[in-house]
Amino acid sequence: GQQLNQSPQSMFIQEGEDVSMNCTSSSIFNTWLWYKQDPGEGPVLLIALYKAGELTSNGRLTAQFGITRKDSFLNISASIPSDVGIYFCAGQLLNQGGKLIFGQGTELSVKP
Amino acid sequence: DSGVTQTPKHLITATGQRVTLRCSPRSGDLSVYWYQQSLDQGLQFLIQYYNGEERAKGNILERFSAQQFPDLHSELNLSSLELGDSALYFCASSPRGRGSYNEQFFGPGTRLTVL
């Protein structure tokens, strides 16, 4: 079946550093979404991307929809302790309703 | 707060039992999705309903079923429970059935523990 490969699996960074994570697939997606999940909570939508090449920002977060439609990245600038959590990419394929396929997640730890 | 509500928050039951999880979508959203999150499988899509009709199906077990009611709330029924069904179950909702600009917002989840 379709899979999303998300990397890195985990990151340990110092407060103030920039972070980058990405997702790749062999399938073509028409939508890319980035979520953040805190322990025991539901995923919270951070950024939604709908067009190849699209670059979208949400505060310190920036995400891009890859030109090939098979990848996406998320950057976090000037990280702060509350950025700690697990970040997931999710892709939506054409003609499969609203079904989302999720990456395995990137666990971010920020040292003050 | 995403506007999606799920009950109960926690559920502990025994193998072989049946449980029902409930979800109320955001006001105005017509689609409801169910996802299962386990440590080994990650977040997996189970099923989608749009305005009362099944729209898409994932790797949902035959022991599991769902429905969406006229008021758009949804229930996920899990029967003949096994230890491996222990997981977080999330409901999400979106305005439409498919296509762009149809972001999914997740509820807080139900943690199911099967003993």
Short mmCIF file of C-alpha atoms in Angstrom, two decimals:
data_model
loop_
_atom_site.label_atom_id
_atom_site.label_comp_id
_atom_site.label_asym_id
_atom_site.label_seq_id
_atom_site.Cartn_x
_atom_site.Cartn_y
_atom_site.Cartn_z
CA GLY A 1 0.00 0.00 0.00
CA GLN A 2 0.92 3.65 -0.05
CA GLN A 3 3.52 4.72 2.46
CA LEU A 4 5.01 7.96 3.63
CA ASN A 5 8.60 7.94 4.76
CA GLN A 6 9.16 10.62 7.34
CA SER A 7 12.60 11.62 8.60
CA PRO A 8 14.25 12.03 10.91
CA GLN A 9 12.54 9.81 13.45
CA SER A 10 13.72 12.00 16.31
CA MET A 11 15.65 15.19 16.89
CA PHE A 12 17.32 16.62 19.95
CA ILE A 13 18.07 20.30 19.55
CA GLN A 14 18.99 23.38 21.56
CA GLU A 15 16.46 26.14 22.07
CA GLY A 16 16.83 28.73 19.33
CA GLU A 17 17.98 26.29 16.66
CA ASP A 18 16.15 25.74 13.40
CA VAL A 19 14.59 22.36 12.61
CA SER A 20 13.82 20.64 9.35
CA MET A 21 11.91 17.42 8.70
CA ASN A 22 10.54 15.88 5.54
CA CYS A 23 8.29 13.26 4.05
CA THR A 24 8.70 11.36 0.82
CA SER A 25 6.62 8.84 -1.04
CA SER A 26 6.50 6.89 -4.26
CA SER A 27 2.89 8.03 -4.72
CA ILE A 28 1.61 11.36 -5.95
CA PHE A 29 -0.46 13.34 -3.45
CA ASN A 30 -2.89 16.19 -4.06
CA THR A 31 -2.74 17.47 -0.49
CA TRP A 32 -0.07 17.57 2.19
CA LEU A 33 -0.86 18.33 5.81
CA TRP A 34 1.42 18.76 8.81
CA TYR A 35 0.19 17.97 12.32
CA LYS A 36 1.67 18.20 15.82
CA GLN A 37 0.67 15.76 18.53
CA ASP A 38 1.31 16.08 22.26
CA PRO A 39 1.25 12.95 24.42
CA GLY A 40 -2.28 11.62 24.92
CA GLU A 41 -3.81 14.31 22.74
CA GLY A 42 -5.19 14.42 19.23
CA PRO A 43 -3.11 15.71 16.29
CA VAL A 44 -3.38 19.46 15.79
CA LEU A 45 -3.27 20.83 12.24
CA LEU A 46 -0.33 23.15 11.65
CA ILE A 47 -0.18 23.75 7.90
CA ALA A 48 -2.13 22.58 4.83
CA LEU A 49 -0.68 22.54 1.29
CA TYR A 50 -2.70 22.05 -1.87
CA LYS A 51 -0.54 22.96 -4.88
CA ALA A 52 2.77 21.62 -6.12
CA GLY A 53 5.52 24.08 -5.24
CA GLU A 54 3.37 25.88 -2.70
CA LEU A 55 5.27 27.39 0.23
CA THR A 56 3.17 28.28 3.26
CA SER A 57 4.06 29.77 6.63
CA ASN A 58 2.34 29.74 10.00
CA GLY A 59 4.36 31.84 12.42
CA ARG A 60 7.76 30.20 12.85
CA LEU A 61 6.65 27.21 10.77
CA THR A 62 7.14 26.94 7.03
CA ALA A 63 6.15 24.01 4.85
CA GLN A 64 6.44 23.26 1.16
CA PHE A 65 4.60 20.98 -1.25
CA GLY A 66 7.23 19.35 -3.45
CA ILE A 67 7.22 19.98 -7.19
CA THR A 68 6.98 16.24 -7.93
CA ARG A 69 3.94 16.01 -5.60
CA LYS A 70 5.72 13.16 -3.85
CA ASP A 71 7.32 15.02 -0.98
CA SER A 72 6.96 17.82 1.54
CA PHE A 73 9.09 19.43 4.20
CA LEU A 74 8.44 21.35 7.39
CA ASN A 75 10.84 23.87 8.90
CA ILE A 76 10.63 25.34 12.38
CA SER A 77 12.73 28.41 13.01
CA ALA A 78 14.12 29.57 16.36
CA SER A 79 12.71 26.60 18.29
CA ILE A 80 11.29 27.08 21.77
CA PRO A 81 10.53 24.52 24.52
CA SER A 82 6.81 24.36 23.64
CA ASP A 83 7.73 23.04 20.18
CA VAL A 84 8.37 19.70 21.87
CA GLY A 85 6.10 16.96 20.53
CA ILE A 86 5.64 14.60 17.63
CA TYR A 87 5.21 16.06 14.16
CA PHE A 88 3.37 14.10 11.49
CA CYS A 89 3.07 14.62 7.78
CA ALA A 90 -0.08 13.35 6.12
CA GLY A 91 -0.93 13.05 2.46
CA GLN A 92 -4.19 12.73 0.60
CA LEU A 93 -4.39 10.82 -2.65
CA LEU A 94 -6.72 11.54 -5.55
CA ASN A 95 -9.89 9.47 -5.80
CA GLN A 96 -9.68 8.02 -2.31
CA GLY A 97 -12.19 10.25 -0.59
CA GLY A 98 -10.64 12.16 2.26
CA LYS A 99 -8.43 9.34 3.48
CA LEU A 100 -5.12 10.56 4.94
CA ILE A 101 -1.94 8.52 4.93
CA PHE A 102 0.38 9.44 7.78
CA GLY A 103 4.13 9.39 8.13
CA GLN A 104 5.71 7.67 11.11
CA GLY A 105 6.31 10.94 12.93
CA THR A 106 9.30 13.01 14.02
CA GLU A 107 9.75 13.33 17.77
CA LEU A 108 11.23 16.72 18.63
CA SER A 109 12.98 17.45 21.91
CA VAL A 110 14.15 20.98 22.70
CA LYS A 111 16.73 21.65 25.39
CA PRO A 112 16.38 25.04 27.05
CA ASP B 1 -9.99 22.91 21.01
CA SER B 2 -10.66 21.53 17.52
CA GLY B 3 -14.43 21.46 17.95
CA VAL B 4 -14.50 17.68 17.50
CA THR B 5 -15.68 15.82 20.60
CA GLN B 6 -15.16 12.18 21.46
CA THR B 7 -16.49 10.04 24.27
CA PRO B 8 -15.43 8.28 26.35
CA LYS B 9 -11.90 9.52 26.97
CA HIS B 10 -10.79 6.17 28.37
CA LEU B 11 -12.26 2.71 28.05
CA ILE B 12 -11.04 -0.44 29.76
CA THR B 13 -12.63 -3.73 28.85
CA ALA B 14 -11.96 -7.43 28.54
CA THR B 15 -11.21 -9.61 25.55
CA GLY B 16 -14.28 -10.76 23.69
CA GLN B 17 -16.33 -7.72 24.67
CA ARG B 18 -17.93 -5.09 22.47
CA VAL B 19 -17.58 -1.32 22.84
CA THR B 20 -18.93 1.77 21.13
CA LEU B 21 -16.96 4.95 20.62
CA ARG B 22 -18.78 8.17 19.86
CA CYS B 23 -17.77 11.24 17.89
CA SER B 24 -19.42 14.59 17.22
CA PRO B 25 -17.91 16.55 14.32
CA ARG B 26 -17.24 20.27 14.15
CA SER B 27 -20.33 22.33 13.45
CA GLY B 28 -20.96 22.36 9.72
CA ASP B 29 -18.62 19.49 8.85
CA LEU B 30 -20.21 16.70 6.83
CA SER B 31 -17.39 14.16 6.87
CA VAL B 32 -16.28 12.05 9.80
CA TYR B 33 -13.15 9.90 9.77
CA TRP B 34 -11.93 7.25 12.19
CA TYR B 35 -8.24 6.53 12.75
CA GLN B 36 -6.44 4.03 14.96
CA GLN B 37 -3.08 4.89 16.54
CA SER B 38 -0.91 2.17 17.98
CA LEU B 39 2.78 2.11 18.79
CA ASP B 40 3.67 -0.40 16.10
CA GLN B 41 1.33 0.75 13.32
CA GLY B 42 1.22 4.51 13.79
CA LEU B 43 -1.85 6.44 12.65
CA GLN B 44 -3.98 4.28 10.39
CA PHE B 45 -7.12 5.31 8.53
CA LEU B 46 -10.11 3.10 9.26
CA ILE B 47 -13.18 4.55 7.58
CA GLN B 48 -14.82 7.76 6.36
CA TYR B 49 -18.48 8.76 6.32
CA TYR B 50 -19.85 11.69 4.39
CA ASN B 51 -23.33 12.96 5.15
CA GLY B 52 -24.44 9.57 6.40
CA GLU B 53 -22.89 7.46 3.65
CA GLU B 54 -19.67 5.45 3.70
CA ARG B 55 -17.16 7.28 1.48
CA ALA B 56 -13.82 5.52 1.92
CA LYS B 57 -12.57 2.46 3.71
CA GLY B 58 -9.12 1.57 4.99
CA ASN B 59 -7.81 -1.57 6.61
CA ILE B 60 -10.74 -1.82 8.98
CA LEU B 61 -11.26 -5.23 10.54
CA GLU B 62 -14.54 -7.05 9.94
CA ARG B 63 -15.07 -6.99 13.70
CA PHE B 64 -15.22 -3.20 13.50
CA SER B 65 -18.10 -1.21 12.07
CA ALA B 66 -19.16 2.41 12.00
CA GLN B 67 -22.09 4.57 11.09
CA GLN B 68 -22.98 8.22 10.79
CA PHE B 69 -26.36 9.37 12.00
CA PRO B 70 -28.69 12.05 10.56
CA ASP B 71 -27.37 14.58 13.08
CA LEU B 72 -23.89 13.75 11.67
CA HIS B 73 -22.44 12.26 14.83
CA SER B 74 -20.70 8.96 14.31
CA GLU B 75 -20.14 5.78 16.26
CA LEU B 76 -17.40 3.20 15.90
CA ASN B 77 -18.33 -0.26 17.12
CA LEU B 78 -15.57 -2.69 18.04
CA SER B 79 -16.58 -6.27 18.79
CA SER B 80 -14.93 -9.53 19.85
CA LEU B 81 -12.14 -7.42 21.21
CA GLU B 82 -8.59 -8.74 21.28
CA LEU B 83 -5.55 -7.56 23.19
CA GLY B 84 -4.14 -6.13 19.97
CA ASP B 85 -7.09 -3.75 19.62
CA SER B 86 -5.72 -1.69 22.49
CA ALA B 87 -4.93 1.68 20.94
CA LEU B 88 -5.91 5.31 20.68
CA TYR B 89 -8.90 5.84 18.43
CA PHE B 90 -9.30 9.25 16.87
CA CYS B 91 -12.17 10.81 15.10
CA ALA B 92 -11.63 13.68 12.67
CA SER B 93 -14.03 15.83 10.70
CA SER B 94 -13.86 17.98 7.58
CA PRO B 95 -16.31 20.15 5.65
CA ARG B 96 -16.59 18.00 2.52
CA GLY B 97 -16.09 14.44 1.29
CA ARG B 98 -12.95 14.92 -0.73
CA GLY B 99 -10.80 17.33 -2.66
CA SER B 100 -8.67 20.29 -1.73
CA TYR B 101 -9.27 22.77 1.06
CA ASN B 102 -10.88 19.99 3.07
CA GLU B 103 -8.69 19.98 6.17
CA GLN B 104 -9.31 17.34 8.81
CA PHE B 105 -9.50 18.37 12.45
CA PHE B 106 -8.99 15.72 15.09
CA GLY B 107 -10.75 15.05 18.34
CA PRO B 108 -8.98 14.29 21.63
CA GLY B 109 -9.26 10.53 21.12
CA THR B 110 -10.49 7.52 23.06
CA ARG B 111 -7.86 5.35 24.69
CA LEU B 112 -9.03 1.74 24.57
CA THR B 113 -7.37 -0.83 26.79
CA VAL B 114 -8.31 -4.47 26.33
CA LEU B 115 -7.29 -6.73 29.22
#
